[in-house]
JSON list of C-alpha atoms in Angstrom, two decimals:
[
{"chain": "A", "resi": 1, "resn": "GLN", "atom": "CA", "xyz": [-11.67, -1.94, -15.69]},
{"chain": "A", "resi": 2, "resn": "VAL", "atom": "CA", "xyz": [-9.25, -1.35, -12.82]},
{"chain": "A", "resi": 3, "resn": "GLN", "atom": "CA", "xyz": [-8.00, -4.47, -11.09]},
{"chain": "A", "resi": 4, "resn": "LEU", "atom": "CA", "xyz": [-5.56, -4.74, -8.22]},
{"chain": "A", "resi": 5, "resn": "VAL", "atom": "CA", "xyz": [-4.13, -8.06, -7.07]},
{"chain": "A", "resi": 6, "resn": "GLU", "atom": "CA", "xyz": [-2.00, -8.30, -3.94]},
{"chain": "A", "resi": 7, "resn": "SER", "atom": "CA", "xyz": [0.47, -11.03, -3.09]},
{"chain": "A", "resi": 8, "resn": "GLY", "atom": "CA", "xyz": [3.33, -11.67, -0.71]},
{"chain": "A", "resi": 9, "resn": "GLY", "atom": "CA", "xyz": [1.64, -11.84, 2.67]},
{"chain": "A", "resi": 10, "resn": "GLY", "atom": "CA", "xyz": [2.33, -14.54, 5.21]},
{"chain": "A", "resi": 11, "resn": "LEU", "atom": "CA", "xyz": [3.58, -15.40, 8.66]},
{"chain": "A", "resi": 12, "resn": "VAL", "atom": "CA", "xyz": [6.84, -13.85, 9.81]},
{"chain": "A", "resi": 13, "resn": "GLN", "atom": "CA", "xyz": [8.65, -13.58, 13.12]},
{"chain": "A", "resi": 14, "resn": "PRO", "atom": "CA", "xyz": [9.10, -10.24, 14.86]},
{"chain": "A", "resi": 15, "resn": "GLY", "atom": "CA", "xyz": [12.03, -8.41, 13.32]},
{"chain": "A", "resi": 16, "resn": "GLY", "atom": "CA", "xyz": [11.56, -10.16, 10.01]},
{"chain": "A", "resi": 17, "resn": "SER", "atom": "CA", "xyz": [10.77, -8.82, 6.56]},
{"chain": "A", "resi": 18, "resn": "LEU", "atom": "CA", "xyz": [8.16, -9.26, 3.86]},
{"chain": "A", "resi": 19, "resn": "ARG", "atom": "CA", "xyz": [7.59, -7.72, 0.46]},
{"chain": "A", "resi": 20, "resn": "LEU", "atom": "CA", "xyz": [4.05, -7.21, -0.73]},
{"chain": "A", "resi": 21, "resn": "SER", "atom": "CA", "xyz": [3.26, -6.81, -4.42]},
{"chain": "A", "resi": 22, "resn": "CYS", "atom": "CA", "xyz": [0.28, -5.17, -6.07]},
{"chain": "A", "resi": 23, "resn": "ALA", "atom": "CA", "xyz": [-0.21, -6.00, -9.74]},
{"chain": "A", "resi": 24, "resn": "ALA", "atom": "CA", "xyz": [-2.38, -3.35, -11.35]},
{"chain": "A", "resi": 25, "resn": "SER", "atom": "CA", "xyz": [-4.29, -3.43, -14.61]},
{"chain": "A", "resi": 26, "resn": "GLY", "atom": "CA", "xyz": [-6.65, -1.00, -16.28]},
{"chain": "A", "resi": 27, "resn": "LEU", "atom": "CA", "xyz": [-4.83, 2.08, -15.01]},
{"chain": "A", "resi": 28, "resn": "SER", "atom": "CA", "xyz": [-1.69, 4.13, -15.53]},
{"chain": "A", "resi": 29, "resn": "PHE", "atom": "CA", "xyz": [0.62, 5.03, -12.66]},
{"chain": "A", "resi": 30, "resn": "ASN", "atom": "CA", "xyz": [0.97, 8.45, -14.30]},
{"chain": "A", "resi": 31, "resn": "TYR", "atom": "CA", "xyz": [-2.61, 9.31, -13.37]},
{"chain": "A", "resi": 32, "resn": "TYR", "atom": "CA", "xyz": [-3.51, 7.03, -10.47]},
{"chain": "A", "resi": 33, "resn": "THR", "atom": "CA", "xyz": [-2.28, 7.21, -6.90]},
{"chain": "A", "resi": 34, "resn": "ILE", "atom": "CA", "xyz": [-1.63, 3.84, -5.29]},
{"chain": "A", "resi": 35, "resn": "GLY", "atom": "CA", "xyz": [-1.77, 3.21, -1.59]},
{"chain": "A", "resi": 36, "resn": "TRP", "atom": "CA", "xyz": [-1.26, 0.41, 0.87]},
{"chain": "A", "resi": 37, "resn": "LEU", "atom": "CA", "xyz": [-3.80, 0.32, 3.68]},
{"chain": "A", "resi": 38, "resn": "ARG", "atom": "CA", "xyz": [-4.21, -2.17, 6.48]},
{"chain": "A", "resi": 39, "resn": "GLN", "atom": "CA", "xyz": [-6.89, -3.25, 8.87]},
{"chain": "A", "resi": 40, "resn": "ALA", "atom": "CA", "xyz": [-6.36, -5.25, 12.02]},
{"chain": "A", "resi": 41, "resn": "PRO", "atom": "CA", "xyz": [-9.22, -6.97, 13.88]},
{"chain": "A", "resi": 42, "resn": "GLY", "atom": "CA", "xyz": [-11.13, -4.48, 15.98]},
{"chain": "A", "resi": 43, "resn": "LYS", "atom": "CA", "xyz": [-9.17, -1.50, 14.63]},
{"chain": "A", "resi": 44, "resn": "GLU", "atom": "CA", "xyz": [-9.88, 1.18, 12.07]},
{"chain": "A", "resi": 45, "resn": "ARG", "atom": "CA", "xyz": [-8.37, 0.91, 8.64]},
{"chain": "A", "resi": 46, "resn": "GLU", "atom": "CA", "xyz": [-5.05, 2.73, 8.39]},
{"chain": "A", "resi": 47, "resn": "ALA", "atom": "CA", "xyz": [-3.22, 4.05, 5.34]},
{"chain": "A", "resi": 48, "resn": "VAL", "atom": "CA", "xyz": [0.41, 3.04, 5.81]},
{"chain": "A", "resi": 49, "resn": "SER", "atom": "CA", "xyz": [2.02, 4.25, 2.60]},
{"chain": "A", "resi": 50, "resn": "CYS", "atom": "CA", "xyz": [1.19, 5.67, -0.80]},
{"chain": "A", "resi": 51, "resn": "ILE", "atom": "CA", "xyz": [2.80, 6.84, -4.00]},
{"chain": "A", "resi": 52, "resn": "SER", "atom": "CA", "xyz": [1.36, 9.80, -5.82]},
{"chain": "A", "resi": 53, "resn": "GLY", "atom": "CA", "xyz": [0.33, 9.48, -9.45]},
{"chain": "A", "resi": 54, "resn": "THR", "atom": "CA", "xyz": [0.68, 13.27, -9.80]},
{"chain": "A", "resi": 55, "resn": "ASP", "atom": "CA", "xyz": [4.32, 13.72, -8.88]},
{"chain": "A", "resi": 56, "resn": "GLY", "atom": "CA", "xyz": [5.61, 10.30, -7.86]},
{"chain": "A", "resi": 57, "resn": "SER", "atom": "CA", "xyz": [6.17, 11.38, -4.27]},
{"chain": "A", "resi": 58, "resn": "THR", "atom": "CA", "xyz": [5.96, 8.70, -1.59]},
{"chain": "A", "resi": 59, "resn": "HIS", "atom": "CA", "xyz": [4.46, 9.00, 1.86]},
{"chain": "A", "resi": 60, "resn": "ARG", "atom": "CA", "xyz": [4.42, 6.83, 4.95]},
{"chain": "A", "resi": 61, "resn": "ALA", "atom": "CA", "xyz": [2.48, 6.84, 8.18]},
{"chain": "A", "resi": 62, "resn": "ASP", "atom": "CA", "xyz": [4.46, 7.64, 11.31]},
{"chain": "A", "resi": 63, "resn": "SER", "atom": "CA", "xyz": [3.87, 4.10, 12.56]},
{"chain": "A", "resi": 64, "resn": "VAL", "atom": "CA", "xyz": [5.94, 2.62, 9.71]},
{"chain": "A", "resi": 65, "resn": "LYS", "atom": "CA", "xyz": [8.53, 5.31, 8.99]},
{"chain": "A", "resi": 66, "resn": "GLY", "atom": "CA", "xyz": [12.01, 3.90, 8.81]},
{"chain": "A", "resi": 67, "resn": "ARG", "atom": "CA", "xyz": [10.65, 0.37, 8.35]},
{"chain": "A", "resi": 68, "resn": "PHE", "atom": "CA", "xyz": [8.35, 0.30, 5.29]},
{"chain": "A", "resi": 69, "resn": "THR", "atom": "CA", "xyz": [9.21, 1.46, 1.78]},
{"chain": "A", "resi": 70, "resn": "ILE", "atom": "CA", "xyz": [6.83, 1.81, -1.16]},
{"chain": "A", "resi": 71, "resn": "SER", "atom": "CA", "xyz": [8.07, 1.61, -4.72]},
{"chain": "A", "resi": 72, "resn": "LYS", "atom": "CA", "xyz": [6.77, 0.92, -8.20]},
{"chain": "A", "resi": 73, "resn": "ASN", "atom": "CA", "xyz": [7.87, -0.74, -11.40]},
{"chain": "A", "resi": 74, "resn": "ASN", "atom": "CA", "xyz": [6.16, 1.02, -14.29]},
{"chain": "A", "resi": 75, "resn": "ALA", "atom": "CA", "xyz": [7.18, -1.65, -16.80]},
{"chain": "A", "resi": 76, "resn": "LYS", "atom": "CA", "xyz": [5.47, -4.33, -14.72]},
{"chain": "A", "resi": 77, "resn": "ASN", "atom": "CA", "xyz": [2.62, -2.06, -13.55]},
{"chain": "A", "resi": 78, "resn": "THR", "atom": "CA", "xyz": [3.35, -3.27, -10.05]},
{"chain": "A", "resi": 79, "resn": "VAL", "atom": "CA", "xyz": [3.67, -1.47, -6.73]},
{"chain": "A", "resi": 80, "resn": "TYR", "atom": "CA", "xyz": [5.64, -2.95, -3.86]},
{"chain": "A", "resi": 81, "resn": "LEU", "atom": "CA", "xyz": [5.64, -2.50, -0.12]},
{"chain": "A", "resi": 82, "resn": "GLU", "atom": "CA", "xyz": [8.92, -3.56, 1.46]},
{"chain": "A", "resi": 83, "resn": "MET", "atom": "CA", "xyz": [8.36, -4.18, 5.16]},
{"chain": "A", "resi": 84, "resn": "ASN", "atom": "CA", "xyz": [11.32, -4.55, 7.52]},
{"chain": "A", "resi": 85, "resn": "SER", "atom": "CA", "xyz": [11.68, -4.83, 11.28]},
{"chain": "A", "resi": 86, "resn": "LEU", "atom": "CA", "xyz": [8.15, -6.13, 11.50]},
{"chain": "A", "resi": 87, "resn": "LYS", "atom": "CA", "xyz": [6.34, -5.95, 14.81]},
{"chain": "A", "resi": 88, "resn": "PRO", "atom": "CA", "xyz": [3.35, -7.89, 16.13]},
{"chain": "A", "resi": 89, "resn": "GLU", "atom": "CA", "xyz": [1.29, -4.70, 15.84]},
{"chain": "A", "resi": 90, "resn": "ASP", "atom": "CA", "xyz": [1.86, -4.78, 12.08]},
{"chain": "A", "resi": 91, "resn": "THR", "atom": "CA", "xyz": [-0.40, -7.83, 11.91]},
{"chain": "A", "resi": 92, "resn": "ALA", "atom": "CA", "xyz": [-3.33, -6.99, 9.65]},
{"chain": "A", "resi": 93, "resn": "VAL", "atom": "CA", "xyz": [-4.92, -7.54, 6.28]},
{"chain": "A", "resi": 94, "resn": "TYR", "atom": "CA", "xyz": [-3.05, -5.33, 3.84]},
{"chain": "A", "resi": 95, "resn": "TYR", "atom": "CA", "xyz": [-4.91, -3.86, 0.90]},
{"chain": "A", "resi": 96, "resn": "CYS", "atom": "CA", "xyz": [-3.65, -2.25, -2.25]},
{"chain": "A", "resi": 97, "resn": "ALA", "atom": "CA", "xyz": [-5.92, 0.57, -3.36]},
{"chain": "A", "resi": 98, "resn": "ALA", "atom": "CA", "xyz": [-6.04, 3.27, -6.01]},
{"chain": "A", "resi": 99, "resn": "TYR", "atom": "CA", "xyz": [-7.77, 6.49, -7.01]},
{"chain": "A", "resi": 100, "resn": "TYR", "atom": "CA", "xyz": [-7.58, 8.73, -10.03]},
{"chain": "A", "resi": 101, "resn": "SER", "atom": "CA", "xyz": [-5.44, 11.74, -9.18]},
{"chain": "A", "resi": 102, "resn": "GLY", "atom": "CA", "xyz": [-4.71, 13.12, -12.65]},
{"chain": "A", "resi": 103, "resn": "ASN", "atom": "CA", "xyz": [-2.75, 16.35, -12.35]},
{"chain": "A", "resi": 104, "resn": "SER", "atom": "CA", "xyz": [-4.22, 17.32, -9.01]},
{"chain": "A", "resi": 105, "resn": "TYR", "atom": "CA", "xyz": [-2.19, 16.66, -5.89]},
{"chain": "A", "resi": 106, "resn": "SER", "atom": "CA", "xyz": [-3.86, 15.69, -2.62]},
{"chain": "A", "resi": 107, "resn": "PRO", "atom": "CA", "xyz": [-2.47, 14.06, 0.53]},
{"chain": "A", "resi": 108, "resn": "CYS", "atom": "CA", "xyz": [-2.74, 10.40, -0.37]},
{"chain": "A", "resi": 109, "resn": "LEU", "atom": "CA", "xyz": [-2.55, 9.09, 3.19]},
{"chain": "A", "resi": 110, "resn": "GLN", "atom": "CA", "xyz": [-5.84, 10.86, 3.92]},
{"chain": "A", "resi": 111, "resn": "HIS", "atom": "CA", "xyz": [-7.56, 10.41, 0.59]},
{"chain": "A", "resi": 112, "resn": "ASN", "atom": "CA", "xyz": [-10.50, 8.08, -0.06]},
{"chain": "A", "resi": 113, "resn": "TYR", "atom": "CA", "xyz": [-9.62, 5.24, -2.40]},
{"chain": "A", "resi": 114, "resn": "ASP", "atom": "CA", "xyz": [-11.96, 4.05, -5.13]},
{"chain": "A", "resi": 115, "resn": "TYR", "atom": "CA", "xyz": [-10.46, 0.76, -6.24]},
{"chain": "A", "resi": 116, "resn": "TRP", "atom": "CA", "xyz": [-9.40, -2.06, -3.95]},
{"chain": "A", "resi": 117, "resn": "GLY", "atom": "CA", "xyz": [-7.64, -5.39, -4.11]},
{"chain": "A", "resi": 118, "resn": "GLN", "atom": "CA", "xyz": [-8.81, -8.44, -2.22]},
{"chain": "A", "resi": 119, "resn": "GLY", "atom": "CA", "xyz": [-6.23, -8.04, 0.54]},
{"chain": "A", "resi": 120, "resn": "THR", "atom": "CA", "xyz": [-3.39, -10.18, 1.81]},
{"chain": "A", "resi": 121, "resn": "GLN", "atom": "CA", "xyz": [-2.88, -11.31, 5.41]},
{"chain": "A", "resi": 122, "resn": "VAL", "atom": "CA", "xyz": [0.31, -10.38, 7.22]},
{"chain": "A", "resi": 123, "resn": "THR", "atom": "CA", "xyz": [0.87, -12.02, 10.59]},
{"chain": "A", "resi": 124, "resn": "VAL", "atom": "CA", "xyz": [3.84, -11.14, 12.76]},
{"chain": "A", "resi": 125, "resn": "SER", "atom": "CA", "xyz": [4.25, -13.65, 15.54]},
{"chain": "A", "resi": 126, "resn": "SER", "atom": "CA", "xyz": [6.83, -15.85, 17.18]}
]
């Protein structure tokens, strides 16, 4: 059974930093692609970053390039999202999500995700 548990959200001032963690169980990073998606009130859900289970490549949405970095620790089965230079428009619930990618590559920022965590709130405000 796949389980994803996010942590690390909170309130931060504009320009500040946060690191989100996603502890995964029931899956292997060698076969599952992990993504971070966010949803702000009244807005569509947006994939902000993902790491491919097929080739380990990482991808970021244009809105977070140069500010957010995704990484993983295979030994801890944990994926991280390092967020720097945070802006008020980054305020949202952030979800960790996964899908089985096996040996087939597909653009993970556009892919549908099958497994979801409960979400963690990130609020950027002075």
